[in-house]
GROMACS .gro file of N, CA and C in nm:
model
  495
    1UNK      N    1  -2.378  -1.426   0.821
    1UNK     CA    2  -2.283  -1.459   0.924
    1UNK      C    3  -2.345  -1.562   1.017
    2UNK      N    4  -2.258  -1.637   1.074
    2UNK     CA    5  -2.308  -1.762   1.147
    2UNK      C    6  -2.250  -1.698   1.292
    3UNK      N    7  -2.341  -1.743   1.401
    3UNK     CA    8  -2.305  -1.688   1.516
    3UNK      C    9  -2.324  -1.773   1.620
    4UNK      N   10  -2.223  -1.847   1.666
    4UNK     CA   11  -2.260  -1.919   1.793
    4UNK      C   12  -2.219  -1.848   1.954
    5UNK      N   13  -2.408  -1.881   1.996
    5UNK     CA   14  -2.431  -1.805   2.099
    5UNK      C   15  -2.385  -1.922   2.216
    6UNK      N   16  -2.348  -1.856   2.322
    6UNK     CA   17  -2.269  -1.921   2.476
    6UNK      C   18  -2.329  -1.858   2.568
    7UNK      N   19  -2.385  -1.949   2.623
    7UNK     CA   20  -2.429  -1.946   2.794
    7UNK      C   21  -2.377  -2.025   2.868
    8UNK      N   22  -2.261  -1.988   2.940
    8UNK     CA   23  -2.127  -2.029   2.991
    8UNK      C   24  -2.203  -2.103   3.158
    9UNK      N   25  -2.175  -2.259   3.189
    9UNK     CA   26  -2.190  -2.309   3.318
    9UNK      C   27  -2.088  -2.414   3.298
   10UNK      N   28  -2.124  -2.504   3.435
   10UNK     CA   29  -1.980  -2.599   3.456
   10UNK      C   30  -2.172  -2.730   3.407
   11UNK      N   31  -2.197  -2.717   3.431
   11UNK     CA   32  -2.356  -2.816   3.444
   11UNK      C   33  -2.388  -2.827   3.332
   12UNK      N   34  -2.439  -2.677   3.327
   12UNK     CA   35  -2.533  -2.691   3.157
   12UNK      C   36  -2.458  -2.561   3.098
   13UNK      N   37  -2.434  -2.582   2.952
   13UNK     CA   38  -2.326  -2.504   2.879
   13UNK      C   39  -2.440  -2.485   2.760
   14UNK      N   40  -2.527  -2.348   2.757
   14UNK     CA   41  -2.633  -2.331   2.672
   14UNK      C   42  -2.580  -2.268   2.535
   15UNK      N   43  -2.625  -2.301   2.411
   15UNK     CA   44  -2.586  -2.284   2.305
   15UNK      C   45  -2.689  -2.286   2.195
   16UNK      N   46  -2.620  -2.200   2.123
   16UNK     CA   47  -2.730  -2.117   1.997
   16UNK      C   48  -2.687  -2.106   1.888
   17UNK      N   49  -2.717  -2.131   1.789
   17UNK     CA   50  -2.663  -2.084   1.632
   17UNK      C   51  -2.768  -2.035   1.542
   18UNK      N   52  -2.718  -1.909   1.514
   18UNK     CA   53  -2.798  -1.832   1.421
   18UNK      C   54  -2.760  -1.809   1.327
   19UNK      N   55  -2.807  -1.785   1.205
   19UNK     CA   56  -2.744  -1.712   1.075
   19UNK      C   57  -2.850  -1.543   1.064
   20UNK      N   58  -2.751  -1.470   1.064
   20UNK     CA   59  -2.786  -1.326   1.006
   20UNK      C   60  -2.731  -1.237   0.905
   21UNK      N   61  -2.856  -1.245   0.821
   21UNK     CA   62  -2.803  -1.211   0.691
   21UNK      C   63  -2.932  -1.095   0.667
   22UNK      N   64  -2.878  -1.017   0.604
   22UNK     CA   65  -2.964  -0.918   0.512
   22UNK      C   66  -3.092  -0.839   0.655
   23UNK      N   67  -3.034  -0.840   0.731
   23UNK     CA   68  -3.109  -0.790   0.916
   23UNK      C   69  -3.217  -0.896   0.920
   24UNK      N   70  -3.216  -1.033   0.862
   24UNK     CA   71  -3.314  -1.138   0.968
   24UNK      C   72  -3.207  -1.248   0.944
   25UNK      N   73  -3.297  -1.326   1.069
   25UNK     CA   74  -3.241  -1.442   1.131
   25UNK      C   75  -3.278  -1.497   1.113
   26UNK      N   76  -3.225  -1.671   1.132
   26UNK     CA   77  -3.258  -1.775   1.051
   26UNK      C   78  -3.177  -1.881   1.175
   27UNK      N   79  -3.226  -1.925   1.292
   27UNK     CA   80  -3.231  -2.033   1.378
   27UNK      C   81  -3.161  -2.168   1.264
   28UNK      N   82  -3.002  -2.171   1.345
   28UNK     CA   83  -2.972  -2.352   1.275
   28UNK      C   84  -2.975  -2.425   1.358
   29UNK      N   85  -2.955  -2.425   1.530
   29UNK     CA   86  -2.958  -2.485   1.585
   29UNK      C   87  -2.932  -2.462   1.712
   30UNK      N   88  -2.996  -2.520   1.806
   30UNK     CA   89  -2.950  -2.509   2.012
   30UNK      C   90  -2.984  -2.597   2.054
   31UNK      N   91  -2.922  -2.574   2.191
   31UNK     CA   92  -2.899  -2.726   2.289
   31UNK      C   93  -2.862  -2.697   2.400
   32UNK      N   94  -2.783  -2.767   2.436
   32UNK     CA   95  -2.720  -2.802   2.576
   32UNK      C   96  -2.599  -2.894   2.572
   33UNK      N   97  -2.481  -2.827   2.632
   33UNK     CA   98  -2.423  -2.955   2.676
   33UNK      C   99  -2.409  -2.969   2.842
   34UNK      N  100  -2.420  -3.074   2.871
   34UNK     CA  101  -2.480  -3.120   3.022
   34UNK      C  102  -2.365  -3.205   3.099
   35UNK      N  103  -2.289  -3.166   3.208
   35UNK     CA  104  -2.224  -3.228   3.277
   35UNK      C  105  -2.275  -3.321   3.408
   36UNK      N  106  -2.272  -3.419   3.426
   36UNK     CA  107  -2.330  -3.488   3.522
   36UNK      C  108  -2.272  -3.422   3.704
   37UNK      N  109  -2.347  -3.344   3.778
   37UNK     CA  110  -2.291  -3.377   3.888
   37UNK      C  111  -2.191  -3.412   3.994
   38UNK      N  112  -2.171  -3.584   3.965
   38UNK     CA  113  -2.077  -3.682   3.992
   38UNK      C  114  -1.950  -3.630   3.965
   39UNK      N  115  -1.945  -3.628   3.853
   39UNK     CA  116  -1.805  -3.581   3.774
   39UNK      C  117  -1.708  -3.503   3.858
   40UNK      N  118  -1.613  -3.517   3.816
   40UNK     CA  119  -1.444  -3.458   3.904
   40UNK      C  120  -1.472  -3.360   3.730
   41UNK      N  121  -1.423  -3.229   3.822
   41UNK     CA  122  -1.460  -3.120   3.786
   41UNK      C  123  -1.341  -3.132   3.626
   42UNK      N  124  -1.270  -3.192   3.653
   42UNK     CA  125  -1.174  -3.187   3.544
   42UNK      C  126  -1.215  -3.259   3.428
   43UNK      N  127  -1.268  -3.353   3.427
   43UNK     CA  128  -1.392  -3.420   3.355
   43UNK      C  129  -1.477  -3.357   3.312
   44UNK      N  130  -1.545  -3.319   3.366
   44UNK     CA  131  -1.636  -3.190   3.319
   44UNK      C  132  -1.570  -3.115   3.220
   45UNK      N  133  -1.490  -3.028   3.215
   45UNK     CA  134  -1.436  -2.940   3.189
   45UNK      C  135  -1.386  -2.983   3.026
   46UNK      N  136  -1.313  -3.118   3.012
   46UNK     CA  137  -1.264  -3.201   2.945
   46UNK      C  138  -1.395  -3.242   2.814
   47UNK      N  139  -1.515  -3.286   2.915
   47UNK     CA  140  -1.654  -3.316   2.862
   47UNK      C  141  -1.666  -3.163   2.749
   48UNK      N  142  -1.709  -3.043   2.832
   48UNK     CA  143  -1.756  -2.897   2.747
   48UNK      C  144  -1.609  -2.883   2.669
   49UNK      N  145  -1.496  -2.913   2.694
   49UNK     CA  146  -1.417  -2.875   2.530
   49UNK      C  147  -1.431  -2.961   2.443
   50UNK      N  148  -1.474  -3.111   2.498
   50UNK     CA  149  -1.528  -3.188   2.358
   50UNK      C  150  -1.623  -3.179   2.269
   51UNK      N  151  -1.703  -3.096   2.362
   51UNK     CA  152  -1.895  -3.068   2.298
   51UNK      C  153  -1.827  -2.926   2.226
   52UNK      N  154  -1.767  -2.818   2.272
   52UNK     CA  155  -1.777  -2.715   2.188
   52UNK      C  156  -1.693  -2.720   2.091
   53UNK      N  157  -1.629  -2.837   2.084
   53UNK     CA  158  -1.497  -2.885   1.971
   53UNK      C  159  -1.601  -2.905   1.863
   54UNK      N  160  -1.703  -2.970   1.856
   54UNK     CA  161  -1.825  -3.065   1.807
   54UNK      C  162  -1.857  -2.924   1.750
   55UNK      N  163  -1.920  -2.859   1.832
   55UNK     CA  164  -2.031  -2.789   1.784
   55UNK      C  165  -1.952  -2.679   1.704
   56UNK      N  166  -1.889  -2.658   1.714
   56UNK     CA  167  -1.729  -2.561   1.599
   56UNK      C  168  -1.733  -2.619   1.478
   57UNK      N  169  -1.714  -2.770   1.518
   57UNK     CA  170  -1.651  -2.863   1.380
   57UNK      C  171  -1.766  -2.867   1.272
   58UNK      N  172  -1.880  -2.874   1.335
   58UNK     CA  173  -2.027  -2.869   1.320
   58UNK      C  174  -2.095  -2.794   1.226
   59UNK      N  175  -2.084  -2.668   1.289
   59UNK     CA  176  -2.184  -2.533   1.252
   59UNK      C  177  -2.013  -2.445   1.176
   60UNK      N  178  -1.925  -2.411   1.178
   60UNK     CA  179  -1.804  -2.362   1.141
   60UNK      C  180  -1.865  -2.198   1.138
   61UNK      N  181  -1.906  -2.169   1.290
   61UNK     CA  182  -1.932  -2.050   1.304
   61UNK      C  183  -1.837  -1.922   1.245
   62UNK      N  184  -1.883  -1.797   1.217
   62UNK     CA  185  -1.839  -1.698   1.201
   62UNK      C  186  -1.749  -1.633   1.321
   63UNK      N  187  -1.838  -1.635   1.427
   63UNK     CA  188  -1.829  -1.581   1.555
   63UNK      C  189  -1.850  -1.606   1.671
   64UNK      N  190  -1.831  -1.598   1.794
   64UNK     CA  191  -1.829  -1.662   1.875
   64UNK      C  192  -1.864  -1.560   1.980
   65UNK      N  193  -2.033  -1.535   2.035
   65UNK     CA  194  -2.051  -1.430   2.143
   65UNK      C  195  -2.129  -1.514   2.267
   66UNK      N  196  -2.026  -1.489   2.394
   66UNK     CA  197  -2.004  -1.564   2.530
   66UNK      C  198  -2.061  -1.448   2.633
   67UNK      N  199  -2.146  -1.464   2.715
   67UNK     CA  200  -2.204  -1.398   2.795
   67UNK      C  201  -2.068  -1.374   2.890
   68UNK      N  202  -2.072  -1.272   2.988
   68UNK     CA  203  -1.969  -1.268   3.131
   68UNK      C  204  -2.021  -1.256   3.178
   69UNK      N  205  -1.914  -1.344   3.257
   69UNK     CA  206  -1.916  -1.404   3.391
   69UNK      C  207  -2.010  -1.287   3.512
   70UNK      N  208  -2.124  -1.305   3.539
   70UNK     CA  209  -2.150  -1.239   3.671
   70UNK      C  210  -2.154  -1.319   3.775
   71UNK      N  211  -2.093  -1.264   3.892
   71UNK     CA  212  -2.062  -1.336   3.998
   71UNK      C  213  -2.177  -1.237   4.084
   72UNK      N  214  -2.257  -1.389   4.155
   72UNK     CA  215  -2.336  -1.357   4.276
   72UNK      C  216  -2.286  -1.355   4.363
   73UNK      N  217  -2.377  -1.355   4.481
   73UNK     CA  218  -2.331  -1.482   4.617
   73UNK      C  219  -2.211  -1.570   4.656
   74UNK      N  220  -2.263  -1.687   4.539
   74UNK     CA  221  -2.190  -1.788   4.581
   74UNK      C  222  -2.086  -1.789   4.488
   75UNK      N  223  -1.936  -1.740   4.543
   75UNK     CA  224  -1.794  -1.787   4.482
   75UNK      C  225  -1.808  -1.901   4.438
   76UNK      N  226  -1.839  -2.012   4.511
   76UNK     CA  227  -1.767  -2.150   4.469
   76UNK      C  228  -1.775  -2.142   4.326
   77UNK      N  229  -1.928  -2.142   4.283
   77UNK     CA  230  -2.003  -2.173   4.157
   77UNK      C  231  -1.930  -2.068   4.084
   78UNK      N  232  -1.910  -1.930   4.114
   78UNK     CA  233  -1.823  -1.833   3.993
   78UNK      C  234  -1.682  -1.920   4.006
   79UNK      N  235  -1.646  -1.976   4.076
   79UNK     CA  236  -1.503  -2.005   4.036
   79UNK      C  237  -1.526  -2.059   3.914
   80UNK      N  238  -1.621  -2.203   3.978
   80UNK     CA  239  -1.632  -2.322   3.880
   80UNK      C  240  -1.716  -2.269   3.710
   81UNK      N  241  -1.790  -2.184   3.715
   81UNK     CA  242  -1.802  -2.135   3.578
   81UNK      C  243  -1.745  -2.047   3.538
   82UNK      N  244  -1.668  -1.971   3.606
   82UNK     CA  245  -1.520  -1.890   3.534
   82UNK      C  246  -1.453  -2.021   3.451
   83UNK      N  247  -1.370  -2.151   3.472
   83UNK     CA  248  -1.337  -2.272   3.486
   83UNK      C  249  -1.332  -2.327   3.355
   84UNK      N  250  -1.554  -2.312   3.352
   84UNK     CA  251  -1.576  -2.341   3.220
   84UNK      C  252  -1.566  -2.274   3.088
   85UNK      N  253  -1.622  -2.148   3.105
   85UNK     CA  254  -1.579  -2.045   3.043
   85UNK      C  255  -1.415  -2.030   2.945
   86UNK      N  256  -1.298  -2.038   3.065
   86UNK     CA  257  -1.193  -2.037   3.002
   86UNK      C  258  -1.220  -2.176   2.907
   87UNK      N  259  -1.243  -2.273   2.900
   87UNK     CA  260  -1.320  -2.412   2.832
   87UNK      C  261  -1.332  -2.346   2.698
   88UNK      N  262  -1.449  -2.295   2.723
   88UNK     CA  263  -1.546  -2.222   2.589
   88UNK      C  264  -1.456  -2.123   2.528
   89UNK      N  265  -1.368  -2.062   2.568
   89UNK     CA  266  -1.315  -1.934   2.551
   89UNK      C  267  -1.184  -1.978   2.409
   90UNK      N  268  -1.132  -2.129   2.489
   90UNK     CA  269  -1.006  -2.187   2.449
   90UNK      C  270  -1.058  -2.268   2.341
   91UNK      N  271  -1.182  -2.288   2.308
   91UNK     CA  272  -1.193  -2.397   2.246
   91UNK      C  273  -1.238  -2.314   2.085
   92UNK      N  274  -1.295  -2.181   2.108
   92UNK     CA  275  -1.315  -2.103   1.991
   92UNK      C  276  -1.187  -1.998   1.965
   93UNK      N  277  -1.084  -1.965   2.035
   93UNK     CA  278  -0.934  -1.948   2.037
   93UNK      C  279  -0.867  -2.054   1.932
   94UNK      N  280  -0.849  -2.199   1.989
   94UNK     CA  281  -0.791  -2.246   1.871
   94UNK      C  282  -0.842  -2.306   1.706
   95UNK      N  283  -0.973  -2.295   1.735
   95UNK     CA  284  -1.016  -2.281   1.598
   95UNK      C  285  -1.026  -2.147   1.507
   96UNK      N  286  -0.956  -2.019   1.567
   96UNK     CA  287  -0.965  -1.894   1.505
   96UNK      C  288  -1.081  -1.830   1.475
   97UNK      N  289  -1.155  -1.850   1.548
   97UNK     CA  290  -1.338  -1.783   1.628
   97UNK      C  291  -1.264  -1.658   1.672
   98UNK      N  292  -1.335  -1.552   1.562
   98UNK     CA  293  -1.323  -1.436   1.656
   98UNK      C  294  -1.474  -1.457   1.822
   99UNK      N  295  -1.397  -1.400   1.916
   99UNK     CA  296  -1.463  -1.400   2.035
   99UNK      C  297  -1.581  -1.248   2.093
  100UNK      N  298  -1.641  -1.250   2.123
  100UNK     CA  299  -1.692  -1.121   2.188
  100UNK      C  300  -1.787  -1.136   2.283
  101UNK      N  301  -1.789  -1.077   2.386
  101UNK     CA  302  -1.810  -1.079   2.536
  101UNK      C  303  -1.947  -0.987   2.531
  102UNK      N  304  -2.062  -1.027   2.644
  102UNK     CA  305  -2.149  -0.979   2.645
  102UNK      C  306  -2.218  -0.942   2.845
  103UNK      N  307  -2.240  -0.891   2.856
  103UNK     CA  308  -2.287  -0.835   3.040
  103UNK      C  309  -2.434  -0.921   3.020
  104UNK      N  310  -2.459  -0.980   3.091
  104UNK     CA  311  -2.626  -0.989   3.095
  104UNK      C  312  -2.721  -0.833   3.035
  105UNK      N  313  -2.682  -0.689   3.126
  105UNK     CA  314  -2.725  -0.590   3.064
  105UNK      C  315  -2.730  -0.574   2.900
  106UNK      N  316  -2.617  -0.598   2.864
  106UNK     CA  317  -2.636  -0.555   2.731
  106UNK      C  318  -2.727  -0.685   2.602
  107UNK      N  319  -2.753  -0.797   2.681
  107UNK     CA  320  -2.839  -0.872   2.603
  107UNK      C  321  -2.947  -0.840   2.625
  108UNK      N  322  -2.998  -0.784   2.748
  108UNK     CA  323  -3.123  -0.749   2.770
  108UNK      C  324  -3.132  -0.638   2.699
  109UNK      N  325  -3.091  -0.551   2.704
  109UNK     CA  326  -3.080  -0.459   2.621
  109UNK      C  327  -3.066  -0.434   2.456
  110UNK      N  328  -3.023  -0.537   2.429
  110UNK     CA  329  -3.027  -0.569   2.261
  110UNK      C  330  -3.173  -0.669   2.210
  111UNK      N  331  -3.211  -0.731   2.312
  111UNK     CA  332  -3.297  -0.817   2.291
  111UNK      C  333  -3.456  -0.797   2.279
  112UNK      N  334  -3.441  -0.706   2.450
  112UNK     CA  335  -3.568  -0.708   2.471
  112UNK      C  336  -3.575  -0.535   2.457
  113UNK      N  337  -3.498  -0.431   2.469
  113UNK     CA  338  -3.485  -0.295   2.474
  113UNK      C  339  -3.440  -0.256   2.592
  114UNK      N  340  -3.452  -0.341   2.695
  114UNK     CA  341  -3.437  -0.259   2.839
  114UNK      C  342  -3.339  -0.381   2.912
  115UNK      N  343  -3.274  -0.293   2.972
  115UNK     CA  344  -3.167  -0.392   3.027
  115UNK      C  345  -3.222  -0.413   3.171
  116UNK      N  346  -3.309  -0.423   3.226
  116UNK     CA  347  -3.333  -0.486   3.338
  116UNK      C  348  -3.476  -0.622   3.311
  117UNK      N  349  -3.509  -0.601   3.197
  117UNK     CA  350  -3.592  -0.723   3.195
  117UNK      C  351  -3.539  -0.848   3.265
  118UNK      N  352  -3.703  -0.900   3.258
  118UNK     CA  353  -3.694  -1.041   3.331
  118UNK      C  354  -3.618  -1.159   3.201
  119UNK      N  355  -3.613  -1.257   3.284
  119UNK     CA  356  -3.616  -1.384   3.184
  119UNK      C  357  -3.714  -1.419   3.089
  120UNK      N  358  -3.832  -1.424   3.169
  120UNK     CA  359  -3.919  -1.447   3.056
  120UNK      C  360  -3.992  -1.317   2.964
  121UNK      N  361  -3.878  -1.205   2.950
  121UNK     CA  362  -3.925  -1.120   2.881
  121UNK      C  363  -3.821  -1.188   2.753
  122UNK      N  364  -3.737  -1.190   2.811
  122UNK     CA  365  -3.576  -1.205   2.717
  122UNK      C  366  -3.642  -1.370   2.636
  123UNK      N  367  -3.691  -1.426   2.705
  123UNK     CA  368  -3.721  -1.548   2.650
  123UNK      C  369  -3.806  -1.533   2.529
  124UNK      N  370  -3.927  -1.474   2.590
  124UNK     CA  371  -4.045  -1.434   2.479
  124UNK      C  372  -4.000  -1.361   2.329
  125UNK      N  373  -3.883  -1.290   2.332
  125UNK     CA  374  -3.852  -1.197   2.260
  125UNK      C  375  -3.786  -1.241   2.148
  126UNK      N  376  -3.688  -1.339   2.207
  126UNK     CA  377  -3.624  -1.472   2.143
  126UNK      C  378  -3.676  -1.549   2.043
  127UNK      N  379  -3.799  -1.601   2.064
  127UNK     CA  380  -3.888  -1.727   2.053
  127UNK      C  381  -3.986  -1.550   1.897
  128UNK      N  382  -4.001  -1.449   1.978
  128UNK     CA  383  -4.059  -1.398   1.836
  128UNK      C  384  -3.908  -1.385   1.767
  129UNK      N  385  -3.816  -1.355   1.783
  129UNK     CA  386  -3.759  -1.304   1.703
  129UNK      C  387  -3.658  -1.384   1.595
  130UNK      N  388  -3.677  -1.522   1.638
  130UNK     CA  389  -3.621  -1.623   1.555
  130UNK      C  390  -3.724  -1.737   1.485
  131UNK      N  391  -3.863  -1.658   1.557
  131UNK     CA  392  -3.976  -1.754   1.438
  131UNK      C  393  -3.976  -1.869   1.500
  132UNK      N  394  -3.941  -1.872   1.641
  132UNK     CA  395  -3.989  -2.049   1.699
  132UNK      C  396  -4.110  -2.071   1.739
  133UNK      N  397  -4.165  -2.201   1.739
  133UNK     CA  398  -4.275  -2.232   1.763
  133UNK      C  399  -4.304  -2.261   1.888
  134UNK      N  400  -4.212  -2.255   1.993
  134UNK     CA  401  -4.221  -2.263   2.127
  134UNK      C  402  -4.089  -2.203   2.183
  135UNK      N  403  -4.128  -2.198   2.321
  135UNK     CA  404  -4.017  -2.127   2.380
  135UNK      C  405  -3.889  -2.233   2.388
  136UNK      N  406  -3.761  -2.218   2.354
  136UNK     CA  407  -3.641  -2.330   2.360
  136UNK      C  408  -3.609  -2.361   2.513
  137UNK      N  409  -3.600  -2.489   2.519
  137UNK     CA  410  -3.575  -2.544   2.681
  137UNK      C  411  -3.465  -2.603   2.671
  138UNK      N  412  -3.323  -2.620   2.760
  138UNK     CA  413  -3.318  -2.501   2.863
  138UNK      C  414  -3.334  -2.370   2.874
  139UNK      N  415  -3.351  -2.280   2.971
  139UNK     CA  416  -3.335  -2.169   2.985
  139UNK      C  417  -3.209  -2.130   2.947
  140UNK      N  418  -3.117  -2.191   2.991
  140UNK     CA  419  -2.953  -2.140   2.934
  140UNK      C  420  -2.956  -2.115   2.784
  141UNK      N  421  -3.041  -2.224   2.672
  141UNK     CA  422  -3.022  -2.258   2.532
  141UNK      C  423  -3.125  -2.134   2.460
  142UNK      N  424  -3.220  -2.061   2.612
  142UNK     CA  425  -3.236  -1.952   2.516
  142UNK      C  426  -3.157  -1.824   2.500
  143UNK      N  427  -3.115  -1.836   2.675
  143UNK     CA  428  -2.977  -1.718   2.690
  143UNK      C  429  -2.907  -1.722   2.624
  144UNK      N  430  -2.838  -1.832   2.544
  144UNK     CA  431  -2.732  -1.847   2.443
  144UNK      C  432  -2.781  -1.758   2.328
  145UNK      N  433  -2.911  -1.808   2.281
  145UNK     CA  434  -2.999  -1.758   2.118
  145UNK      C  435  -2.973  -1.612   2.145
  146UNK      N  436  -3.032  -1.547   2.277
  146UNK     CA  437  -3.016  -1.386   2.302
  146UNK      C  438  -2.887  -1.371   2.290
  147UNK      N  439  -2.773  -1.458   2.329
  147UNK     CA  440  -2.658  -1.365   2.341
  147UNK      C  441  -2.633  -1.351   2.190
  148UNK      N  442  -2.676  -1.452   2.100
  148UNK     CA  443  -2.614  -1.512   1.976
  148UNK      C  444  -2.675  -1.326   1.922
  149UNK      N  445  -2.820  -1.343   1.937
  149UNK     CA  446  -2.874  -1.219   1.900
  149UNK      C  447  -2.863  -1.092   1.913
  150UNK      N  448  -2.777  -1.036   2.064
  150UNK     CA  449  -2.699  -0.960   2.084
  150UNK      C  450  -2.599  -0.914   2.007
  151UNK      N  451  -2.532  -0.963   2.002
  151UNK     CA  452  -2.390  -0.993   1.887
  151UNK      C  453  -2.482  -0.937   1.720
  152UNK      N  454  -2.602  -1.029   1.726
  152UNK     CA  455  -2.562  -0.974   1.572
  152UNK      C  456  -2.595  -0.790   1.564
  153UNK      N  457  -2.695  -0.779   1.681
  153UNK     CA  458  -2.777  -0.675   1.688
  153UNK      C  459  -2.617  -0.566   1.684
  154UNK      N  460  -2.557  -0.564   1.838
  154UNK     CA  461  -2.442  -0.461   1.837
  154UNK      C  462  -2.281  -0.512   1.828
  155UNK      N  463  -2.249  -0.617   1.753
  155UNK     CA  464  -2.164  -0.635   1.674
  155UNK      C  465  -2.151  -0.533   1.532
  156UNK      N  466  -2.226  -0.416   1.526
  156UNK     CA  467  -2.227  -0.371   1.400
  156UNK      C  468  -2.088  -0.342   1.298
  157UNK      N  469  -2.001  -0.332   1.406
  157UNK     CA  470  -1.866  -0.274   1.289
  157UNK      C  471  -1.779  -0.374   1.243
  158UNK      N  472  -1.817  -0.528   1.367
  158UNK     CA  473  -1.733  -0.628   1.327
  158UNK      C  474  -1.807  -0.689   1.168
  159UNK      N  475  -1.949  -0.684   1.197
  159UNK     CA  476  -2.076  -0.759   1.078
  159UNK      C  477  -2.012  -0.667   0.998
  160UNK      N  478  -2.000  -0.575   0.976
  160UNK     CA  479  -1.979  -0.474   0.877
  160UNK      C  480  -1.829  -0.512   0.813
  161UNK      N  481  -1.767  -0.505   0.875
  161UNK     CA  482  -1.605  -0.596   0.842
  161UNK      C  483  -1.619  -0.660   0.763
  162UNK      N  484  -1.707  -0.821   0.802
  162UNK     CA  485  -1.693  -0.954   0.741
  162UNK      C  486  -1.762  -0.926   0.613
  163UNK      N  487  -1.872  -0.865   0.616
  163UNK     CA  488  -1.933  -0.795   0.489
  163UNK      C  489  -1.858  -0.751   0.381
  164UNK      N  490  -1.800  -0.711   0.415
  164UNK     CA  491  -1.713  -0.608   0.317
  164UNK      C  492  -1.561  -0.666   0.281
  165UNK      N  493  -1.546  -0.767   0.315
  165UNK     CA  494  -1.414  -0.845   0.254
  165UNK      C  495  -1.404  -0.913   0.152
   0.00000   0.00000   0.00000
């Protein structure tokens, strides 16, 4: 199964593709897509459905697992990556991506064992568990790999589905 992982921003839109087959993984590819600043937010927005149009058309994922939305502090920024999100959300919607939603808790928790780890536990864990030779930069592009890895870890009944058809 091919799994593209989402680390949902209006800035940087972190992304992961894994293949999991037979319980290991096999890294095809991550990145970033990067909105400039400057940009009128609608632009932006316009920008991440073109990149995740790409990266769909691309990789012709299985699945599609998107971190949620946690809102801090600052509203503005949850508005504006709620924003993007619906972006990411709509753009694996009309290509017929099944979708599945992930808490920060439960990646930490699939990833590293404990759902309050740090970043650079979740990072480290990543980097062993997909055989990279360094840690992936951005930080978002490894959050994506964990979420991607989440999914395959407790996705079990959907993996089990596609298996069996």
């Amino acid at each position: 199964m091919i799994i593209l992982g989402i680390d949902p921003g209006l800035a940087i839109v972190g992304w992961g593709v894994i293949e999991y087959r037979n319980s290991r993984f096999r890294t095809v590819a991550y990145g970033a897509l990067r909105t400039p600043a400057g940009m009128r937010t609608e632009e932006r927005l316009k920008a991440i459905f073109e990149g995740m149009t790409e990266l769909i058309d691309t990789y012709h994922p299985d699945a599609m697992a998107v971190e949620e939305l946690f809102f801090n502090t600052n509203i503005t920024t949850g508005i504006r990556v709620a924003e993007a999100r619906g972006v990411i959300l709509l753009s694996a919607e009309r290509a017929g991506i099944p979708i599945q939603e992930y808490t920060p808790l439960q990646v930490k928790q699939a990833v590293v064992g404990y759902g309050r780890a740090e970043k650079k536990q979740v990072i480290s864990m990543v980097t062993v568990l997909l055989g990279l030779k360094e840690p992936p930069k951005p930080d978002d592009t490894a959050d994506a790999l964990a979420i991607a890895i989440c999914h395959a870890h407790c996705g079990g009944s959907r993996l089990a589905d596609y298996y069996n058809k």
